[in-house]
Tab-separated table of C-alpha atoms and ligand atoms in Angstrom:
chain	number	residue	atom	x	y	z
J	1	MET	CA	29.388	-27.696	-7.767
J	2	SER	CA	27.775	-24.287	-9.309
J	3	ALA	CA	26.675	-21.754	-6.902
J	4	VAL	CA	22.399	-21.557	-6.138
J	5	THR	CA	21.874	-18.060	-6.524
J	6	THR	CA	18.612	-16.374	-7.301
J	7	ILE	CA	18.337	-13.582	-10.536
J	8	ASP	CA	18.334	-10.747	-8.556
J	9	ARG	CA	22.252	-11.830	-7.350
J	10	LEU	CA	23.625	-12.719	-10.851
J	11	GLY	CA	26.014	-9.979	-10.360
J	12	GLU	CA	27.486	-11.676	-8.372
J	13	HIS	CA	28.391	-14.159	-10.266
J	14	ALA	CA	29.530	-12.681	-13.889
J	15	GLY	CA	31.549	-15.347	-15.691
J	16	GLN	CA	30.744	-17.873	-12.902
J	17	THR	CA	28.345	-21.474	-13.703
J	18	VAL	CA	25.397	-20.917	-11.732
J	19	GLU	CA	22.571	-23.014	-10.263
J	20	LEU	CA	18.750	-21.440	-11.064
J	21	ARG	CA	15.479	-22.116	-9.818
J	22	GLY	CA	12.273	-21.159	-11.009
J	23	TRP	CA	9.430	-21.245	-13.452
J	24	MET	CA	9.395	-20.833	-18.022
J	25	HIS	CA	8.114	-17.492	-18.620
J	26	ASN	CA	8.160	-17.767	-21.868
J	27	ARG	CA	9.605	-19.460	-24.435
J	28	THR	CA	10.875	-19.124	-27.822
J	29	GLY	CA	13.298	-19.935	-30.530
J	30	LYS	CA	13.272	-23.317	-32.913
J	31	GLY	CA	15.464	-25.288	-34.075
J	32	LYS	CA	18.905	-26.204	-32.367
J	33	LEU	CA	17.744	-22.698	-30.573
J	34	GLN	CA	15.298	-22.289	-27.307
J	35	PHE	CA	15.518	-19.159	-25.495
J	36	VAL	CA	13.960	-19.296	-22.172
J	37	GLN	CA	12.292	-16.673	-20.206
J	38	LEU	CA	12.947	-17.526	-16.133
J	39	ARG	CA	11.452	-16.541	-13.406
J	40	ASP	CA	12.181	-16.624	-9.478
J	41	GLY	CA	10.116	-14.427	-8.037
J	42	THR	CA	13.062	-12.237	-7.763
J	43	GLY	CA	13.774	-11.419	-10.775
J	44	PHE	CA	13.317	-12.210	-14.808
J	45	VAL	CA	16.465	-13.707	-16.811
J	46	GLN	CA	16.418	-14.301	-20.174
J	47	VAL	CA	18.176	-18.384	-19.934
J	48	VAL	CA	19.686	-19.371	-23.766
J	49	VAL	CA	19.348	-22.935	-24.775
J	50	LYS	CA	21.496	-24.698	-27.511
J	51	ARG	CA	21.768	-27.686	-28.568
J	52	GLY	CA	24.331	-29.757	-27.810
J	53	GLN	CA	25.556	-27.094	-25.603
J	54	VAL	CA	22.942	-28.898	-22.666
J	55	PRO	CA	21.546	-33.066	-23.235
J	56	ASP	CA	19.105	-33.719	-25.329
J	57	GLU	CA	17.350	-34.907	-22.929
J	58	LEU	CA	16.745	-31.646	-21.036
J	59	PHE	CA	16.326	-29.666	-24.837
J	60	ASP	CA	13.876	-32.230	-25.648
J	61	ARG	CA	12.048	-31.678	-22.488
J	62	LEU	CA	12.314	-27.846	-22.802
J	63	ALA	CA	11.281	-27.637	-25.587
J	64	GLU	CA	7.685	-29.576	-24.533
J	65	CYS	CA	7.079	-26.848	-21.467
J	66	GLY	CA	4.690	-24.852	-21.729
J	67	GLN	CA	4.428	-21.529	-20.157
J	68	GLU	CA	5.153	-21.841	-15.788
J	69	SER	CA	6.726	-25.437	-16.394
J	70	SER	CA	8.974	-25.121	-12.932
J	71	MET	CA	12.800	-26.285	-13.434
J	72	VAL	CA	16.339	-26.057	-12.179
J	73	LEU	CA	18.796	-24.568	-14.541
J	74	LEU	CA	22.446	-24.733	-15.136
J	75	GLY	CA	24.550	-21.482	-16.729
J	76	GLU	CA	27.384	-19.564	-17.153
J	77	VAL	CA	25.978	-15.245	-16.287
J	78	LYS	CA	26.731	-13.338	-19.017
J	79	PRO	CA	26.965	-9.504	-19.091
J	80	ASP	CA	24.228	-8.846	-21.824
J	81	PRO	CA	23.850	-4.553	-21.772
J	82	ARG	CA	20.694	-5.316	-24.215
J	83	ALA	CA	19.194	-7.825	-21.330
J	84	PRO	CA	17.383	-5.857	-18.882
J	85	GLY	CA	18.893	-7.034	-15.737
J	86	GLY	CA	22.248	-6.921	-17.405
J	87	PHE	CA	22.744	-10.643	-18.347
J	88	GLU	CA	22.151	-13.580	-20.088
J	89	VAL	CA	22.506	-16.797	-18.889
J	90	VAL	CA	23.941	-19.454	-21.564
J	91	ALA	CA	22.402	-22.965	-19.997
J	92	SER	CA	24.881	-26.103	-19.849
J	93	GLY	CA	22.063	-28.479	-18.167
J	94	GLY	CA	19.115	-28.700	-16.166
J	95	ARG	CA	15.874	-30.671	-15.432
J	96	VAL	CA	12.545	-30.158	-15.701
J	97	LEU	CA	10.155	-30.565	-12.438
J	98	HIS	CA	6.605	-29.844	-13.598
J	99	VAL	CA	5.783	-29.623	-17.664
J	100	THR	CA	2.793	-27.335	-17.342
J	101	HIS	CA	0.090	-26.634	-20.686
J	102	ASP	CA	-2.341	-23.867	-20.874
J	103	PHE	CA	-1.840	-21.624	-17.759
J	104	PRO	CA	-4.527	-19.297	-18.002
J	105	ILE	CA	-3.166	-15.777	-18.081
J	106	THR	CA	-1.184	-15.468	-21.393
J	107	PRO	CA	0.624	-12.232	-22.026
J	108	LYS	CA	-2.253	-11.615	-24.103
J	109	GLU	CA	-5.242	-8.867	-22.960
J	110	HIS	CA	-6.736	-9.902	-20.349
J	111	GLY	CA	-10.010	-8.767	-18.195
J	112	ALA	CA	-9.402	-7.390	-14.720
J	113	ASP	CA	-12.495	-9.755	-13.495
J	114	TYR	CA	-11.077	-13.202	-15.567
J	115	LEU	CA	-7.461	-11.901	-13.656
J	116	LEU	CA	-8.908	-10.807	-10.283
J	117	SER	CA	-10.724	-14.228	-10.175
J	118	ARG	CA	-7.762	-15.808	-11.012
J	119	ARG	CA	-5.139	-13.702	-8.195
J	120	HIS	CA	-3.535	-16.579	-7.139
J	121	LEU	CA	-2.368	-16.972	-10.806
J	122	TRP	CA	-1.526	-13.291	-11.621
J	123	LEU	CA	0.313	-12.945	-9.202
J	124	ARG	CA	3.199	-14.937	-11.611
J	125	SER	CA	3.202	-11.574	-13.868
J	126	LYS	CA	5.894	-9.021	-13.659
J	127	ARG	CA	3.569	-6.851	-13.925
J	128	GLN	CA	2.090	-8.433	-10.755
J	129	TRP	CA	5.520	-8.718	-9.600
J	130	ALA	CA	6.959	-5.318	-9.947
J	131	VAL	CA	3.665	-3.905	-7.612
J	132	MET	CA	3.874	-6.362	-4.803
J	133	ARG	CA	7.489	-6.076	-4.573
J	134	ILE	CA	7.366	-2.111	-4.288
J	135	ARG	CA	4.466	-2.752	-1.890
J	136	ASP	CA	7.541	-5.013	0.105
J	137	ALA	CA	10.208	-1.660	0.088
J	138	VAL	CA	7.258	0.546	1.146
J	139	ILE	CA	6.367	-1.791	4.314
J	140	THR	CA	10.546	-1.713	5.061
J	141	ALA	CA	10.533	1.524	4.591
J	142	ILE	CA	8.116	2.562	7.002
J	143	ARG	CA	9.460	0.658	9.540
J	144	THR	CA	12.274	1.725	9.301
J	145	PHE	CA	11.659	5.287	9.267
J	146	PHE	CA	10.041	4.746	12.559
J	147	ASP	CA	12.680	2.889	14.300
J	148	ASP	CA	15.419	4.865	13.075
J	149	ARG	CA	13.103	7.620	14.547
J	150	GLY	CA	12.885	5.787	18.539
J	151	PHE	CA	9.012	5.095	17.578
J	152	VAL	CA	7.527	1.477	19.553
J	153	CYS	CA	5.542	-1.136	17.335
J	154	ILE	CA	2.606	-0.980	19.811
J	155	ASP	CA	-0.209	-2.892	17.403
J	156	SER	CA	-4.105	-1.778	18.125
J	157	PRO	CA	-6.131	-5.020	17.858
J	158	MET	CA	-8.213	-6.216	14.970
J	159	PHE	CA	-11.753	-7.287	17.319
J	160	THR	CA	-13.141	-4.407	18.954
J	161	PRO	CA	-15.967	-3.583	20.231
J	162	SER	CA	-16.897	0.063	19.140
J	163	ALA	CA	-16.597	2.448	15.983
J	164	CYS	CA	-13.520	4.639	15.130
J	165	GLU	CA	-14.087	5.979	12.349
J	166	GLY	CA	-17.962	6.874	11.868
J	167	THR	CA	-20.792	3.396	12.099
J	168	SER	CA	-21.623	3.128	8.746
J	169	THR	CA	-18.536	1.367	7.345
J	170	LEU	CA	-18.586	-1.208	10.645
J	171	PHE	CA	-18.505	-5.291	9.578
J	172	GLU	CA	-20.319	-6.327	12.924
J	173	LEU	CA	-19.258	-10.121	13.793
J	174	ASP	CA	-21.050	-12.509	15.991
J	175	TYR	CA	-18.923	-12.417	19.525
J	176	PHE	CA	-19.402	-16.485	20.879
J	177	GLY	CA	-23.267	-15.429	20.385
J	178	ASP	CA	-24.394	-13.094	23.479
J	179	GLN	CA	-21.373	-9.776	22.331
J	180	LYS	CA	-20.942	-8.006	19.705
J	181	ALA	CA	-17.821	-7.465	17.972
J	182	TYR	CA	-16.825	-5.272	14.525
J	183	LEU	CA	-13.354	-5.487	13.168
J	184	THR	CA	-11.283	-2.295	13.213
J	185	GLN	CA	-11.525	0.709	11.212
J	186	SER	CA	-8.557	1.801	12.268
J	187	GLY	CA	-6.353	1.366	15.201
J	188	GLN	CA	-5.884	4.629	15.914
J	189	LEU	CA	-7.806	4.355	19.403
J	190	TYR	CA	-4.957	2.255	20.802
J	191	ALA	CA	-2.380	3.810	19.466
J	192	GLU	CA	-3.702	7.032	21.636
J	193	ALA	CA	-3.486	5.136	24.800
J	194	SER	CA	-0.492	3.611	23.359
J	195	ALA	CA	1.632	6.323	22.954
J	196	LEU	CA	0.622	7.976	26.547
J	197	ALA	CA	2.054	4.582	27.501
J	198	PHE	CA	5.587	5.005	25.473
J	199	GLY	CA	5.658	7.942	24.273
J	200	LYS	CA	6.139	7.441	20.287
J	201	VAL	CA	4.651	4.360	18.437
J	202	TYR	CA	2.721	2.801	15.724
J	203	CYS	CA	0.431	0.180	15.001
J	204	PHE	CA	0.770	-1.600	11.388
J	205	GLY	CA	-2.354	-3.865	10.104
J	206	PRO	CA	-4.768	-4.744	8.332
J	207	THR	CA	-8.019	-2.347	9.004
J	208	PHE	CA	-11.557	-3.184	7.595
J	209	ARG	CA	-14.314	-0.505	5.890
J	210	ALA	CA	-17.403	-1.767	4.683
J	211	GLU	CA	-17.875	0.625	1.869
J	212	LYS	CA	-20.293	0.577	0.132
J	213	SER	CA	-18.353	2.439	-2.842
J	214	LYS	CA	-16.834	0.836	-6.057
J	215	THR	CA	-14.720	3.689	-6.850
J	216	ARG	CA	-11.005	2.723	-8.052
J	217	ARG	CA	-9.729	4.520	-4.566
J	218	HIS	CA	-11.947	1.868	-2.303
J	219	LEU	CA	-11.063	-1.704	-0.783
J	220	THR	CA	-12.717	-2.845	2.590
J	221	GLU	CA	-9.779	-4.869	3.393
J	222	PHE	CA	-6.216	-2.540	4.176
J	223	TRP	CA	-3.405	-2.020	5.788
J	224	MET	CA	-3.500	1.445	7.423
J	225	LEU	CA	0.401	2.628	9.060
J	226	GLU	CA	-1.236	4.781	11.982
J	227	PRO	CA	1.853	6.700	13.789
J	228	GLU	CA	1.360	8.097	16.845
J	229	VAL	CA	2.386	10.784	19.145
J	230	ALA	CA	2.056	12.117	22.843
J	231	PHE	CA	3.146	15.942	23.108
J	232	ALA	CA	2.256	16.611	19.013
J	233	ASP	CA	0.807	19.478	17.704
J	234	LEU	CA	-1.075	19.430	14.014
J	235	ASP	CA	2.266	21.419	12.867
J	236	ASP	CA	4.208	17.967	14.602
J	237	VAL	CA	2.315	15.315	12.914
J	238	CYS	CA	2.273	16.623	9.633
J	239	GLN	CA	5.348	16.943	9.086
J	240	LEU	CA	5.933	13.384	10.043
J	241	ALA	CA	3.674	12.496	7.159
J	242	GLU	CA	5.770	14.689	5.434
J	243	ASP	CA	9.363	13.389	6.319
J	244	MET	CA	7.885	9.947	6.027
J	245	VAL	CA	6.573	10.073	2.391
J	246	VAL	CA	9.411	11.737	1.407
J	247	HIS	CA	11.809	8.757	2.897
J	248	ILE	CA	8.618	5.766	1.505
J	249	VAL	CA	9.323	6.940	-2.312
J	250	LYS	CA	13.217	7.642	-1.932
J	251	GLU	CA	13.701	4.043	-0.140
J	252	VAL	CA	11.361	2.632	-3.775
J	253	LEU	CA	13.646	4.620	-6.124
J	254	ARG	CA	16.563	3.608	-4.544
J	255	ARG	CA	16.083	-0.458	-4.486
J	256	ARG	CA	12.958	-1.461	-6.481
J	257	ARG	CA	14.137	0.213	-9.905
J	258	PRO	CA	14.022	-2.489	-12.363
J	259	GLU	CA	10.683	-2.854	-10.813
J	260	LEU	CA	9.144	0.475	-11.756
J	261	GLU	CA	10.589	0.048	-14.597
J	262	ALA	CA	8.762	-2.198	-15.669
J	263	LEU	CA	5.251	-1.103	-14.897
J	264	GLU	CA	6.864	2.154	-16.869
J	265	ARG	CA	6.401	4.266	-14.621
J	266	ASP	CA	7.127	7.680	-15.175
J	267	LEU	CA	10.201	7.986	-12.482
J	268	SER	CA	10.602	12.014	-12.519
J	269	LYS	CA	6.823	11.436	-10.738
J	270	LEU	CA	8.660	10.080	-8.360
J	271	GLU	CA	11.976	12.031	-7.906
J	272	CYS	CA	10.465	15.564	-7.971
J	273	ILE	CA	9.021	14.189	-4.192
J	274	VAL	CA	11.840	15.729	-2.485
J	275	GLY	CA	9.831	17.622	0.678
J	276	GLY	CA	8.442	21.442	1.396
J	277	PHE	CA	4.910	19.486	0.515
J	278	PRO	CA	2.170	22.484	-0.075
J	279	ARG	CA	0.274	22.812	2.483
J	280	ILE	CA	-3.069	24.707	2.540
J	281	THR	CA	-6.279	25.156	4.690
J	282	TYR	CA	-9.683	24.022	4.370
J	283	GLU	CA	-10.807	27.156	3.913
J	284	GLU	CA	-7.858	28.205	1.188
J	285	ALA	CA	-8.844	25.441	-0.934
J	286	SER	CA	-12.540	25.604	-0.764
J	287	LYS	CA	-11.166	29.434	-2.791
J	288	ILE	CA	-10.135	27.300	-4.961
J	289	LEU	CA	-12.121	25.036	-5.574
J	290	LEU	CA	-15.798	27.422	-5.562
J	291	GLU	CA	-13.822	29.888	-8.732
J	292	HIS	CA	-12.794	26.144	-10.613
J	293	PRO	CA	-14.812	25.684	-13.504
J	294	ASP	CA	-15.151	22.300	-13.499
J	295	SER	CA	-15.601	22.123	-9.884
J	296	GLU	CA	-19.130	21.229	-8.187
J	297	PHE	CA	-17.821	21.882	-4.656
J	298	VAL	CA	-20.380	23.095	-1.895
J	299	ALA	CA	-18.755	25.608	0.544
J	300	GLY	CA	-19.160	23.702	4.009
J	301	ASP	CA	-18.662	19.921	1.982
J	302	ASP	CA	-15.789	17.049	3.029
J	303	PHE	CA	-14.170	17.416	-1.133
J	304	GLY	CA	-14.880	14.169	-2.908
J	305	ALA	CA	-12.947	12.767	-5.752
J	306	PRO	CA	-12.628	15.018	-7.773
J	307	ASP	CA	-12.022	18.155	-5.771
J	308	GLU	CA	-9.538	16.625	-4.321
J	309	THR	CA	-8.033	16.179	-8.004
J	310	ILE	CA	-8.045	19.499	-9.032
J	311	LEU	CA	-6.328	20.704	-5.638
J	312	SER	CA	-3.718	17.412	-6.509
J	313	ALA	CA	-3.260	18.463	-10.198
J	314	MET	CA	-1.935	22.444	-9.238
J	315	HIS	CA	1.658	20.242	-7.700
J	316	ASP	CA	3.845	17.982	-8.107
J	317	GLN	CA	3.950	17.212	-4.598
J	318	PRO	CA	1.578	15.955	-2.380
J	319	VAL	CA	-0.555	18.477	-1.232
J	320	MET	CA	-1.687	18.900	2.476
J	321	ILE	CA	-5.249	20.321	3.760
J	322	THR	CA	-5.452	21.179	6.904
J	323	ARG	CA	-8.470	22.317	9.555
J	324	TYR	CA	-11.593	20.740	8.267
J	325	PRO	CA	-15.411	21.499	9.540
J	326	LYS	CA	-15.972	19.730	12.673
J	327	GLN	CA	-18.588	18.361	10.552
J	328	VAL	CA	-17.074	16.447	8.237
J	329	LYS	CA	-15.158	15.340	9.860
J	330	ALA	CA	-14.511	11.698	13.406
J	331	PHE	CA	-15.638	12.996	16.929
J	332	TYR	CA	-11.854	12.827	18.196
J	333	MET	CA	-9.939	15.487	16.354
J	334	LYS	CA	-9.238	18.901	18.228
J	335	GLU	CA	-11.011	21.940	17.771
J	336	ASP	CA	-8.999	24.627	15.820
J	337	PRO	CA	-9.274	27.254	19.083
J	338	GLU	CA	-9.178	30.029	16.802
J	339	ASP	CA	-12.178	28.695	15.244
J	340	PRO	CA	-14.095	26.159	16.550
J	341	SER	CA	-15.946	25.509	13.677
J	342	LYS	CA	-13.556	23.837	12.279
J	343	VAL	CA	-10.903	20.657	13.445
J	344	LEU	CA	-6.899	20.589	13.671
J	345	CYS	CA	-6.639	17.717	10.124
J	346	VAL	CA	-4.974	17.093	7.942
J	347	ASP	CA	-5.387	14.564	4.368
J	348	MET	CA	-2.565	14.579	2.565
J	349	ILE	CA	-3.701	13.566	-0.720
J	350	ALA	CA	-1.263	12.622	-3.656
J	351	PRO	CA	-0.316	14.024	-7.088
J	352	GLU	CA	-1.830	12.644	-10.381
J	353	GLY	CA	-5.268	12.247	-9.316
J	354	VAL	CA	-4.671	9.295	-6.705
J	355	GLY	CA	-6.741	11.221	-4.118
J	356	GLU	CA	-6.217	11.390	0.170
J	357	ILE	CA	-3.219	9.286	1.580
J	358	ILE	CA	-3.194	10.575	4.622
J	359	GLY	CA	-5.805	11.077	7.516
J	360	GLY	CA	-4.554	12.536	10.604
J	361	SER	CA	-5.311	14.896	13.495
J	362	GLN	CA	-4.213	16.421	16.675
J	363	ARG	CA	-6.339	15.072	19.128
J	364	GLU	CA	-8.613	15.975	21.454
J	365	GLU	CA	-7.638	16.304	24.710
J	366	ASP	CA	-9.664	17.630	27.200
J	367	LEU	CA	-12.339	14.999	28.555
J	368	ASP	CA	-15.794	17.393	28.889
J	369	LYS	CA	-15.328	18.225	24.945
J	370	LEU	CA	-14.603	14.611	24.174
J	371	LEU	CA	-18.015	13.352	25.949
J	372	ALA	CA	-19.503	16.540	24.510
J	373	GLU	CA	-18.276	15.095	20.801
J	374	ILE	CA	-19.239	11.424	21.785
J	375	ALA	CA	-22.431	12.863	22.533
J	376	LYS	CA	-22.929	14.323	19.627
J	377	HIS	CA	-21.870	11.092	17.366
J	378	GLU	CA	-24.503	9.433	19.336
J	379	LEU	CA	-21.442	6.531	20.353
J	380	PRO	CA	-22.050	4.463	23.014
J	381	LYS	CA	-19.913	6.470	25.837
J	382	GLU	CA	-20.171	3.384	27.861
J	383	GLU	CA	-17.379	1.506	24.872
J	384	PHE	CA	-15.034	4.233	25.240
J	385	GLU	CA	-14.933	4.769	29.092
J	386	TRP	CA	-10.646	3.223	28.822
J	387	TYR	CA	-10.607	5.748	25.650
J	388	LEU	CA	-11.973	8.262	28.017
J	389	ASP	CA	-9.558	7.531	30.709
J	390	LEU	CA	-6.678	8.491	28.597
J	391	ARG	CA	-7.784	12.083	28.979
J	392	ARG	CA	-8.609	11.002	33.194
J	393	PHE	CA	-5.193	10.307	33.995
J	394	GLY	CA	-2.051	12.277	32.702
J	395	SER	CA	-3.889	14.045	29.064
J	396	VAL	CA	-1.439	15.916	27.346
J	397	PRO	CA	-1.874	17.179	23.713
J	398	HIS	CA	-1.271	14.426	20.854
J	399	GLY	CA	-1.521	13.324	17.467
J	400	GLY	CA	-0.754	11.061	14.608
J	401	PHE	CA	-2.132	10.238	11.363
J	402	GLY	CA	-3.377	7.124	9.406
J	403	LEU	CA	-1.518	6.373	5.539
J	404	GLY	CA	-2.960	3.968	3.375
J	405	LEU	CA	-0.568	1.113	1.738
J	406	GLU	CA	-2.288	0.225	-1.087
J	407	ARG	CA	-3.560	4.331	-1.721
J	408	THR	CA	0.144	4.811	-1.517
J	409	VAL	CA	1.770	1.608	-3.649
J	410	GLY	CA	-1.137	2.609	-6.146
J	411	TRP	CA	0.447	6.152	-6.657
J	412	ILE	CA	3.915	5.062	-6.518
J	413	CYS	CA	3.252	2.311	-8.989
J	414	GLY	CA	1.084	4.686	-11.283
J	415	LEU	CA	-1.927	2.163	-10.710
J	416	GLU	CA	-5.482	2.821	-12.169
J	417	HIS	CA	-6.884	0.718	-9.292
J	418	VAL	CA	-6.336	0.420	-5.924
J	419	ARG	CA	-7.318	-3.419	-5.804
J	420	GLU	CA	-3.778	-4.171	-7.888
J	421	ALA	CA	-1.947	-3.026	-5.394
J	422	ALA	CA	-3.382	-5.649	-2.579
J	423	PRO	CA	-1.909	-9.345	-2.966
J	424	TYR	CA	-5.521	-10.529	-2.362
J	425	PRO	CA	-7.724	-7.888	-3.188
J	426	ARG	CA	-11.301	-7.374	-0.866
J	427	LEU	CA	-13.622	-5.384	-2.471
J	428	MET	CA	-17.812	-5.131	-1.964
J	429	THR	CA	-18.416	-7.742	-4.831
J	430	ARG	CA	-15.541	-9.995	-4.286
J	431	ILE	CA	-13.789	-12.097	-1.764
J	432	ARG	CA	-12.443	-14.855	-3.732
J	433	PRO	CA	-9.879	-16.157	-4.750
M	1	LIG	O1	-8.385	8.913	6.769
M	1	LIG	P1	-9.122	7.770	7.308
M	1	LIG	O2	-10.436	7.413	7.298
M	1	LIG	O3	-7.745	8.617	8.792
M	1	LIG	C1	-8.161	6.938	9.725
M	1	LIG	O4	-8.957	5.767	9.730
M	1	LIG	C2	-7.182	7.407	11.484
M	1	LIG	N1	-7.838	6.806	12.176
M	1	LIG	C3	-6.173	7.765	11.436
M	1	LIG	C4	-5.109	8.105	12.165
M	1	LIG	O5	-5.709	9.171	12.412
M	1	LIG	N2	-4.929	7.056	13.130
M	1	LIG	O6	-8.322	6.390	6.997
M	1	LIG	C5	-6.925	6.671	6.800
M	1	LIG	C6	-6.476	6.888	5.349
M	1	LIG	C7	-7.033	7.081	4.078
M	1	LIG	O7	-5.895	8.430	3.953
M	1	LIG	C8	-6.824	6.250	3.298
M	1	LIG	O8	-5.753	6.270	2.326
M	1	LIG	C9	-6.918	5.168	3.876
M	1	LIG	O9	-6.639	5.365	4.989
M	1	LIG	N3	-7.899	4.358	3.171
M	1	LIG	C10	-8.625	3.751	2.653
M	1	LIG	N4	-7.846	2.885	1.616
M	1	LIG	C11	-8.444	2.168	0.985
M	1	LIG	N5	-9.763	1.120	1.025
M	1	LIG	C12	-10.101	1.998	1.861
M	1	LIG	N6	-11.724	2.111	1.863
M	1	LIG	C13	-9.504	3.608	2.577
M	1	LIG	N7	-10.770	3.783	3.691
M	1	LIG	C14	-9.567	4.691	4.060
M	2	LIG	MG1	-9.664	10.893	5.925
């Protein structure tokens, strides 16, 4: 009996005969020899099939197989330094489960729209294999990072009665006829309540924005990681964000080398993410942009994507920009005691033109100031009564941030567009498949 194994574990079986279960990614060869590129979800390996060394029936069946035919193959694991995973398999037997022809996604170039319409099949390609496995490693790295530091995962609801990040990007739904509900834009407000109950918490789940922007950075549904910490100030928030990003990149480099290689990612761009991220204030960043010939930045405005690209291009590591003007940021951010026109917030801008991957702040813990901001933003006070309770009962300084998962994965993978970082991306123009 040969052991059933997976391609990522072939190294444990050198010299042995194993059973692999998967799909034919590609096939070449002729006459008495076939080279089957087998994939099983964990990786890709070449299986050498020689007539005479496998039953003739299997050899002939394999010769009929098109891309994505499914099969079980038995063979000996042979070290091969030229092979991508370091091994190849020399077949001795097996069976074809399903002969397939005309798989719609071939190794040739297809347009983005064609591929997105076939996302359910596109996921089988090598590039998507690499991206999704890196996404998985990012998620695991995030959870272990917070778990190791004593954070408790307390998830926030997806249905909410109010806005967190401005009313212009809310998805509204009919909640049993008599009530309106919205899909959450951010779990933060609930994470604040959880932090005052548990000290250090995070929530991690899907968030929704009716973004009418068709940029390479925007999805309408994306995953956000949101830690929230009682007794934290802006510096604590910045340090936590930096430590977490360093940990994520380190873990991906440790666990997902073959995937990064499949993407032909320049590893030097990731190996330099070691901490000590530059921190500059909005005022300092503004000065740089106002003097920059390519910037159209207007003093006092929020930074646009081209501005973020200019600022990030000056550094190898992500840049943290703090203390933005109050009018460009959300209602809950704490006023800067040194300059009441600013708030104690931070945006982390990733290198290579990826843009903002993290937005965070210290929160306004003063009831009256928060009430004034809710009024100024014309938010319905009655829906925020529970949130205001956090300032009525044991209010403490606290803060946190939100990390966009897909933008982070996009950066680490070196993707052109954030849509490839989501398994089934939701865009303004696409909710299928
Ligand atoms: O900066 P944002 O809007 O911050 C918040 O929502 C805070 N409530 C988070 C917090 O403090 N707990 O969003 C946080 C991050 C952004 O930096 C970006 O990475 C990502 O979420 N993001 C998006 N990613 C993809 N598509 C979109 N439409 C996104 N909007 C935000
Ligand atoms: Mg933001």
